Amino acid sequence: MAAEETQYPDLVIVGAGLFGLTVAQQAVEKLGVNVEIIDIRDHIGGNAYSYMDPETGAEIHKYGAHLFHTSNKRVWDYVNRFTSFTDYVHRVYATHDGEVYPLPTNLGTINQFFRAHYTPAEAKALIEEQAGELAGTDPQNLNDKGIQLIGRPLYEAFIKNYTAKQWQTDPSELPASIINRLPVRYNYDNRYFKDTWEGLPTNGYTAWFEKMIDDPRIHVSLNTDFFDESQPFNKKALLAAGVPVVYTGPVDRYFDYELGDLKWRTVDFKEVRYDEGDHFGCPVMNFSDADVPYTRAIEFKNFNPERAAQQNPDKTVVWEEYSRFATRDDEPYYPINTEEDKELYAKYAERAAAEPKVVFGGRLGTYKYYDMHNVIDTALTAYEEQVEPLLKK
């Protein structure tokens, strides 16, 4: 169909992740417009998408563990319009040298590691003493920064090899900025997040996302590539027609990588199934030692103990997580953000700002790592400050 014959909606959103879904929901609710969401994948929800595993009854987070937490009341009130949340509290454990420890580093970790019974004050003095070899210095690499923050013994046990696996690089060759801080708690609190609200969507992530766009004025086209000119909602046709676009794909891809590629890390998963009801006894187990090739393992059943009656008591599924540098064909997870990357993104951001009817958002569109609540917050703000003014023109 020729571009001039196509009946375009009021707004096209590229990407059905949380940023795009939030903007779509707001546009329809506030202005009653018609919205088309396109996504190259075969599902909505972006990297937060989940599905049910029929054998075990576990909700699988297809792109790795997604845990909702926030201290932002605007975001919390907003998401509760579409889903309720369980009372899940995230706690992480780490296997080191054949022993399991609680993380983040807390008084329990310290006393177990040193086979001691330190008081909070004694533990703090110990850590300060062990970090003292680099006191007064300004470490430029991650290895020395880690030692300065938590002392050599704890750093080498829980951070050094884990980080080397994450980055496929020796920490002495990584910038110190990657770990500006390492939390150490001088009490026995091993709750991973410190936010006011925390939980998992009661009926799963996909049910939450479907509720957000449950409106006849929102239409979703999956398996649809924004850059494929054989389909009507493509970049060239939409720009020519002057249709407002919210773009949440990779910002360098939008500009056909003209200035170069922004660098990302990606994650591979290896699925392992066990003929037992529970393999790790927790949802996430980190592996801190170099002789285990993966960084962590996720046992999905343990995110939802409230669903025990619907789960298979004799089977469980675990995903082992391997980190590596991403190519253009991989799912980008974490921006690498070297100084070179930051400079390159600044150039792309300048180009993006010059696109009169395109709003760039989300992790990929802004080259930033966001938790889910950050994505929603930035989407609500982008709608108010950028998208709504475009739609009112």
Short mmCIF file of C-alpha atoms in Angstrom, two decimals:
data_model
loop_
_atom_site.label_atom_id
_atom_site.label_comp_id
_atom_site.label_asym_id
_atom_site.label_seq_id
_atom_site.Cartn_x
_atom_site.Cartn_y
_atom_site.Cartn_z
CA MET A 1 0.00 0.00 0.00
CA ALA A 2 1.41 3.40 -0.92
CA ALA A 3 2.20 5.73 1.97
CA GLU A 4 -0.43 8.27 0.87
CA GLU A 5 -3.15 5.60 1.03
CA THR A 6 -2.30 4.40 4.50
CA GLN A 7 -4.59 5.49 7.31
CA TYR A 8 -2.13 6.34 10.04
CA PRO A 9 -2.95 6.46 13.76
CA ASP A 10 -2.35 9.59 15.86
CA LEU A 11 0.77 8.10 17.43
CA VAL A 12 3.10 5.21 16.58
CA ILE A 13 5.18 3.67 19.34
CA VAL A 14 8.19 1.58 18.37
CA GLY A 15 8.74 -1.01 21.07
CA ALA A 16 6.20 -2.69 23.38
CA GLY A 17 8.34 -2.49 26.51
CA LEU A 18 7.34 -0.66 29.67
CA PHE A 19 8.24 2.76 28.28
CA GLY A 20 6.11 2.31 25.17
CA LEU A 21 3.19 0.72 27.01
CA THR A 22 3.12 3.53 29.58
CA VAL A 23 3.14 6.24 26.92
CA ALA A 24 0.40 4.45 24.95
CA GLN A 25 -1.79 4.09 28.04
CA GLN A 26 -1.34 7.76 28.94
CA ALA A 27 -2.00 9.03 25.42
CA VAL A 28 -5.27 7.13 25.16
CA GLU A 29 -6.41 8.02 28.66
CA LYS A 30 -5.50 11.72 28.52
CA LEU A 31 -6.29 12.60 24.90
CA GLY A 32 -8.37 9.72 23.52
CA VAL A 33 -6.05 9.28 20.54
CA ASN A 34 -5.50 6.15 18.47
CA VAL A 35 -2.14 4.46 19.04
CA GLU A 36 -0.27 1.81 17.08
CA ILE A 37 2.45 -0.10 18.94
CA ILE A 38 4.88 -2.10 16.82
CA ASP A 39 7.52 -4.51 18.09
CA ILE A 40 10.02 -6.69 16.28
CA ARG A 41 9.54 -9.43 18.89
CA ASP A 42 6.59 -11.81 19.12
CA HIS A 43 5.41 -10.53 22.52
CA ILE A 44 4.75 -7.37 24.49
CA GLY A 45 6.58 -6.35 27.67
CA GLY A 46 10.11 -5.95 26.35
CA ASN A 47 12.72 -7.54 28.59
CA ALA A 48 10.23 -7.85 31.46
CA TYR A 49 8.10 -10.36 29.52
CA SER A 50 7.37 -13.65 31.27
CA TYR A 51 5.55 -16.89 30.47
CA MET A 52 4.41 -19.98 32.35
CA ASP A 53 6.44 -23.17 32.15
CA PRO A 54 3.95 -26.05 31.82
CA GLU A 55 6.17 -28.75 33.35
CA THR A 56 7.04 -26.97 36.60
CA GLY A 57 4.35 -24.31 36.94
CA ALA A 58 7.08 -21.66 37.23
CA GLU A 59 6.75 -18.18 35.74
CA ILE A 60 9.83 -17.84 33.53
CA HIS A 61 11.31 -14.36 33.13
CA LYS A 62 12.51 -14.77 29.55
CA TYR A 63 15.23 -12.13 29.73
CA GLY A 64 16.44 -12.77 33.27
CA ALA A 65 15.08 -12.03 36.72
CA HIS A 66 12.82 -8.96 36.89
CA LEU A 67 11.94 -7.73 40.37
CA PHE A 68 9.72 -4.73 40.93
CA HIS A 69 10.73 -2.26 43.63
CA THR A 70 10.37 1.50 44.02
CA SER A 71 10.29 4.36 46.49
CA ASN A 72 8.54 6.61 43.96
CA LYS A 73 4.90 7.05 45.03
CA ARG A 74 3.81 8.28 41.60
CA VAL A 75 5.14 5.08 40.03
CA TRP A 76 3.75 2.83 42.78
CA ASP A 77 0.28 4.36 42.51
CA TYR A 78 0.41 4.08 38.73
CA VAL A 79 1.40 0.40 38.51
CA ASN A 80 -1.18 -0.58 41.12
CA ARG A 81 -3.88 0.53 38.70
CA PHE A 82 -3.05 -2.51 36.56
CA THR A 83 -1.85 -5.18 38.97
CA SER A 84 -1.60 -6.05 42.62
CA PHE A 85 1.73 -7.25 43.98
CA THR A 86 2.83 -10.17 46.12
CA ASP A 87 4.74 -9.64 49.35
CA TYR A 88 7.93 -11.05 47.82
CA VAL A 89 11.14 -9.63 49.32
CA HIS A 90 14.31 -10.17 47.29
CA ARG A 91 17.23 -11.81 49.05
CA VAL A 92 20.37 -13.03 47.30
CA TYR A 93 22.89 -15.66 48.34
CA ALA A 94 26.37 -16.38 47.04
CA THR A 95 28.33 -19.61 46.84
CA HIS A 96 32.03 -19.11 47.58
CA ASP A 97 34.57 -21.87 48.19
CA GLY A 98 31.85 -24.46 48.78
CA GLU A 99 29.90 -22.34 51.26
CA VAL A 100 26.76 -20.20 50.94
CA TYR A 101 26.72 -16.61 52.24
CA PRO A 102 24.02 -13.91 52.36
CA LEU A 103 24.41 -10.80 50.18
CA PRO A 104 24.75 -7.82 50.10
CA THR A 105 27.66 -7.99 52.53
CA ASN A 106 26.18 -7.66 56.00
CA LEU A 107 27.08 -8.59 59.55
CA GLY A 108 26.01 -12.17 58.88
CA THR A 109 28.32 -12.38 55.85
CA ILE A 110 31.24 -10.86 57.78
CA ASN A 111 30.88 -13.07 60.85
CA GLN A 112 30.43 -16.22 58.77
CA PHE A 113 33.39 -15.38 56.52
CA PHE A 114 35.80 -14.59 59.38
CA ARG A 115 34.34 -17.27 61.70
CA ALA A 116 33.72 -14.54 64.26
CA HIS A 117 31.02 -12.87 66.32
CA TYR A 118 31.85 -9.21 65.72
CA THR A 119 29.57 -6.49 66.95
CA PRO A 120 28.60 -3.84 64.36
CA ALA A 121 31.33 -1.50 65.66
CA GLU A 122 33.97 -4.23 65.61
CA ALA A 123 33.04 -5.30 62.10
CA LYS A 124 33.18 -1.72 60.84
CA ALA A 125 36.63 -1.23 62.39
CA LEU A 126 37.82 -4.47 60.77
CA ILE A 127 36.63 -3.48 57.30
CA GLU A 128 38.17 -0.02 57.62
CA GLU A 129 41.48 -1.59 58.67
CA GLN A 130 41.42 -4.06 55.75
CA ALA A 131 40.63 -1.28 53.28
CA GLY A 132 43.38 0.85 54.75
CA GLU A 133 46.11 -0.35 52.43
CA LEU A 134 44.58 1.93 49.80
CA ALA A 135 43.37 4.68 52.16
CA GLY A 136 44.06 8.17 50.92
CA THR A 137 44.59 7.00 47.35
CA ASP A 138 42.38 7.61 44.32
CA PRO A 139 42.06 4.17 42.66
CA GLN A 140 41.59 4.31 38.92
CA ASN A 141 40.80 0.64 38.41
CA LEU A 142 37.99 -1.48 39.76
CA ASN A 143 40.27 -3.91 41.57
CA ASP A 144 41.89 -1.27 43.78
CA LYS A 145 38.59 0.56 44.26
CA GLY A 146 36.93 -2.64 45.48
CA ILE A 147 39.69 -3.23 48.00
CA GLN A 148 39.45 0.37 49.17
CA LEU A 149 35.70 0.05 49.70
CA ILE A 150 35.39 -3.29 51.52
CA GLY A 151 38.91 -4.59 52.15
CA ARG A 152 40.87 -7.21 50.25
CA PRO A 153 39.45 -10.45 51.80
CA LEU A 154 35.75 -9.70 51.15
CA TYR A 155 36.46 -8.09 47.79
CA GLU A 156 38.44 -11.09 46.55
CA ALA A 157 35.85 -13.54 47.87
CA PHE A 158 32.63 -11.97 46.54
CA ILE A 159 33.42 -9.26 43.98
CA LYS A 160 36.65 -9.87 42.08
CA ASN A 161 35.89 -13.09 40.18
CA TYR A 162 32.17 -12.38 39.84
CA THR A 163 32.97 -9.04 38.21
CA ALA A 164 35.64 -10.60 35.98
CA LYS A 165 33.00 -13.06 34.69
CA GLN A 166 30.45 -10.26 34.24
CA TRP A 167 32.83 -8.18 32.14
CA GLN A 168 35.12 -10.87 30.70
CA THR A 169 37.91 -8.57 31.79
CA ASP A 170 40.32 -8.59 34.71
CA PRO A 171 39.05 -6.02 37.27
CA SER A 172 42.48 -4.36 37.28
CA GLU A 173 41.73 -3.34 33.68
CA LEU A 174 38.21 -2.04 34.40
CA PRO A 175 37.50 1.58 35.40
CA ALA A 176 36.86 2.25 39.09
CA SER A 177 33.63 4.07 38.15
CA ILE A 178 31.83 0.74 37.65
CA ILE A 179 31.63 0.32 41.43
CA ASN A 180 31.41 3.78 42.94
CA ARG A 181 30.03 2.12 46.04
CA LEU A 182 29.72 -1.37 47.51
CA PRO A 183 27.11 -1.64 50.25
CA VAL A 184 28.22 -3.10 53.57
CA ARG A 185 25.58 -3.37 56.27
CA TYR A 186 26.69 -3.63 59.85
CA ASN A 187 23.55 -5.50 60.89
CA TYR A 188 21.90 -8.74 59.81
CA ASP A 189 19.59 -7.16 57.23
CA ASN A 190 19.99 -9.11 53.99
CA ARG A 191 17.06 -7.58 52.14
CA TYR A 192 18.56 -6.79 48.74
CA PHE A 193 16.58 -3.65 47.91
CA LYS A 194 15.97 -0.77 50.31
CA ASP A 195 12.94 0.66 48.54
CA THR A 196 9.61 1.45 50.21
CA TRP A 197 7.62 -0.92 48.02
CA GLU A 198 8.61 -4.28 46.59
CA GLY A 199 6.89 -7.32 45.12
CA LEU A 200 6.03 -9.30 42.01
CA PRO A 201 2.84 -8.86 39.96
CA THR A 202 0.26 -11.23 41.42
CA ASN A 203 -0.85 -12.73 38.11
CA GLY A 204 2.49 -12.36 36.35
CA TYR A 205 4.15 -9.70 34.24
CA THR A 206 2.32 -10.41 31.00
CA ALA A 207 -1.11 -10.08 32.63
CA TRP A 208 -0.02 -6.70 34.01
CA PHE A 209 1.15 -5.47 30.61
CA GLU A 210 -1.99 -6.69 28.83
CA LYS A 211 -4.12 -4.74 31.32
CA MET A 212 -2.18 -1.53 30.58
CA ILE A 213 -3.15 -1.57 26.91
CA ASP A 214 -6.61 -3.14 27.21
CA ASP A 215 -8.28 -0.43 25.12
CA PRO A 216 -9.70 -0.62 21.59
CA ARG A 217 -7.85 2.57 20.66
CA ILE A 218 -4.50 0.78 21.16
CA HIS A 219 -3.46 -1.69 18.47
CA VAL A 220 -0.35 -3.85 18.66
CA SER A 221 1.55 -5.27 15.66
CA LEU A 222 4.15 -7.86 16.68
CA ASN A 223 6.95 -9.31 14.51
CA THR A 224 7.06 -5.90 12.87
CA ASP A 225 10.35 -4.16 12.07
CA PHE A 226 10.32 -0.35 12.12
CA PHE A 227 13.05 -0.33 9.45
CA ASP A 228 11.25 -2.74 7.09
CA GLU A 229 9.79 -0.56 4.34
CA SER A 230 7.44 -3.32 3.19
CA GLN A 231 5.23 -2.75 6.25
CA PRO A 232 3.21 0.49 6.60
CA PHE A 233 4.54 1.68 9.98
CA ASN A 234 8.13 2.04 8.85
CA LYS A 235 10.51 4.87 9.64
CA LYS A 236 10.64 6.37 6.15
CA ALA A 237 6.86 6.41 5.65
CA LEU A 238 6.04 7.73 9.13
CA LEU A 239 8.56 10.56 8.92
CA ALA A 240 7.29 11.50 5.46
CA ALA A 241 3.70 11.55 6.73
CA GLY A 242 4.62 13.59 9.81
CA VAL A 243 3.19 11.03 12.24
CA PRO A 244 4.45 11.47 15.84
CA VAL A 245 6.69 8.55 16.84
CA VAL A 246 7.94 7.30 20.19
CA TYR A 247 11.07 5.28 19.48
CA THR A 248 12.44 2.89 22.13
CA GLY A 249 14.86 0.89 19.98
CA PRO A 250 18.65 1.35 19.90
CA VAL A 251 19.43 4.99 19.20
CA ASP A 252 22.44 4.11 17.02
CA ARG A 253 20.27 1.77 14.93
CA TYR A 254 17.79 4.61 14.30
CA PHE A 255 20.58 6.56 12.63
CA ASP A 256 21.86 3.46 10.81
CA TYR A 257 25.01 3.38 12.97
CA GLU A 258 26.34 6.37 11.02
CA LEU A 259 28.56 7.55 13.88
CA GLY A 260 29.52 4.07 15.07
CA ASP A 261 28.12 1.40 17.39
CA LEU A 262 27.33 1.99 21.05
CA LYS A 263 28.65 -0.94 23.08
CA TRP A 264 26.52 -3.21 25.29
CA ARG A 265 26.81 -6.35 27.30
CA THR A 266 24.37 -9.18 26.82
CA VAL A 267 23.42 -12.31 28.76
CA ASP A 268 23.08 -15.93 27.63
CA PHE A 269 21.03 -18.44 29.59
CA LYS A 270 21.49 -22.17 29.90
CA GLU A 271 18.41 -24.02 31.12
CA VAL A 272 18.81 -26.94 33.54
CA ARG A 273 15.88 -29.03 34.77
CA TYR A 274 15.99 -31.05 37.99
CA ASP A 275 13.80 -33.94 39.16
CA GLU A 276 13.30 -32.30 42.54
CA GLY A 277 10.94 -29.70 43.91
CA ASP A 278 13.58 -27.15 44.93
CA HIS A 279 17.24 -27.12 43.93
CA PHE A 280 18.75 -23.99 45.54
CA GLY A 281 16.19 -23.07 48.19
CA CYS A 282 16.26 -19.43 46.97
CA PRO A 283 15.42 -17.59 43.74
CA VAL A 284 18.92 -16.27 42.94
CA MET A 285 22.28 -17.84 43.76
CA ASN A 286 25.45 -15.95 42.81
CA PHE A 287 28.63 -17.89 42.08
CA SER A 288 31.59 -15.83 43.20
CA ASP A 289 34.41 -18.18 42.21
CA ALA A 290 36.32 -18.22 38.93
CA ASP A 291 35.95 -21.98 38.43
CA VAL A 292 32.18 -21.66 37.87
CA PRO A 293 31.74 -20.17 34.38
CA TYR A 294 28.37 -18.51 35.00
CA THR A 295 27.72 -15.54 37.26
CA ARG A 296 24.48 -16.69 38.85
CA ALA A 297 21.59 -19.13 38.64
CA ILE A 298 17.89 -18.27 38.78
CA GLU A 299 15.34 -20.76 40.14
CA PHE A 300 12.04 -19.28 39.02
CA LYS A 301 9.67 -21.29 41.21
CA ASN A 302 11.13 -19.62 44.27
CA PHE A 303 9.95 -16.18 43.20
CA ASN A 304 6.35 -17.29 43.77
CA PRO A 305 6.00 -19.48 46.87
CA GLU A 306 2.36 -18.38 47.06
CA ARG A 307 1.72 -20.46 43.92
CA ALA A 308 3.00 -23.71 45.47
CA ALA A 309 -0.36 -25.44 44.94
CA GLN A 310 -0.13 -24.78 41.18
CA GLN A 311 3.52 -25.84 40.89
CA ASN A 312 4.96 -29.31 40.27
CA PRO A 313 6.40 -30.57 43.60
CA ASP A 314 8.77 -32.95 41.79
CA LYS A 315 10.28 -30.72 39.09
CA THR A 316 12.12 -27.41 38.99
CA VAL A 317 13.84 -25.34 36.32
CA VAL A 318 17.01 -23.27 36.73
CA TRP A 319 18.62 -20.83 34.32
CA GLU A 320 22.38 -20.32 34.52
CA GLU A 321 23.43 -16.83 33.45
CA TYR A 322 26.52 -16.11 31.32
CA SER A 323 27.63 -12.57 30.53
CA ARG A 324 29.47 -11.41 27.40
CA PHE A 325 29.93 -8.49 25.03
CA ALA A 326 26.99 -7.97 22.67
CA THR A 327 27.03 -7.88 18.89
CA ARG A 328 24.40 -6.11 16.77
CA ASP A 329 22.48 -9.40 16.58
CA ASP A 330 22.27 -9.88 20.37
CA GLU A 331 19.78 -8.57 22.90
CA PRO A 332 21.50 -5.54 24.47
CA TYR A 333 21.20 -5.60 28.28
CA TYR A 334 23.73 -3.30 29.93
CA PRO A 335 25.34 -0.21 28.39
CA ILE A 336 29.12 -0.39 28.79
CA ASN A 337 29.38 3.38 29.13
CA THR A 338 33.08 3.94 28.63
CA GLU A 339 34.10 7.57 28.12
CA GLU A 340 34.21 6.80 24.40
CA ASP A 341 30.65 5.44 24.53
CA LYS A 342 29.42 8.47 26.45
CA GLU A 343 30.93 10.81 23.87
CA LEU A 344 29.37 8.81 21.04
CA TYR A 345 25.96 8.77 22.72
CA ALA A 346 26.13 12.55 23.22
CA LYS A 347 26.50 12.91 19.44
CA TYR A 348 23.56 10.60 18.79
CA ALA A 349 21.49 12.43 21.44
CA GLU A 350 22.17 15.68 19.61
CA ARG A 351 20.83 14.14 16.41
CA ALA A 352 17.85 12.68 18.26
CA ALA A 353 16.93 16.10 19.67
CA ALA A 354 16.82 17.44 16.12
CA GLU A 355 14.14 14.94 15.04
CA PRO A 356 11.03 17.13 15.22
CA LYS A 357 8.35 14.49 15.72
CA VAL A 358 10.28 11.66 17.34
CA VAL A 359 10.63 11.09 21.09
CA PHE A 360 13.44 8.73 22.13
CA GLY A 361 12.97 6.75 25.32
CA GLY A 362 13.70 3.61 27.31
CA ARG A 363 17.03 1.88 27.89
CA LEU A 364 17.92 1.47 24.24
CA GLY A 365 16.72 4.86 23.06
CA THR A 366 18.69 6.75 25.73
CA TYR A 367 21.66 4.39 26.26
CA LYS A 368 21.00 4.06 29.99
CA TYR A 369 20.50 1.16 32.36
CA TYR A 370 17.08 1.48 34.01
CA ASP A 371 15.22 -0.59 36.54
CA MET A 372 11.53 -1.04 35.74
CA HIS A 373 10.37 1.73 38.04
CA ASN A 374 12.83 4.16 36.40
CA VAL A 375 11.47 3.27 32.97
CA ILE A 376 7.90 3.97 34.07
CA ASP A 377 8.86 7.23 35.77
CA THR A 378 10.74 8.51 32.72
CA ALA A 379 7.85 7.42 30.47
CA LEU A 380 5.29 9.35 32.53
CA THR A 381 7.52 12.43 32.39
CA ALA A 382 8.24 12.04 28.67
CA TYR A 383 4.52 11.78 27.97
CA GLU A 384 3.78 14.98 29.86
CA GLU A 385 6.72 17.01 28.59
CA GLN A 386 7.25 15.71 25.06
CA VAL A 387 4.54 13.42 23.71
CA GLU A 388 1.40 15.28 24.73
CA PRO A 389 2.63 18.59 23.30
CA LEU A 390 3.36 16.78 20.01
CA LEU A 391 -0.14 15.29 19.91
CA LYS A 392 -1.80 18.65 20.63
CA LYS A 393 -0.07 20.43 17.75
#
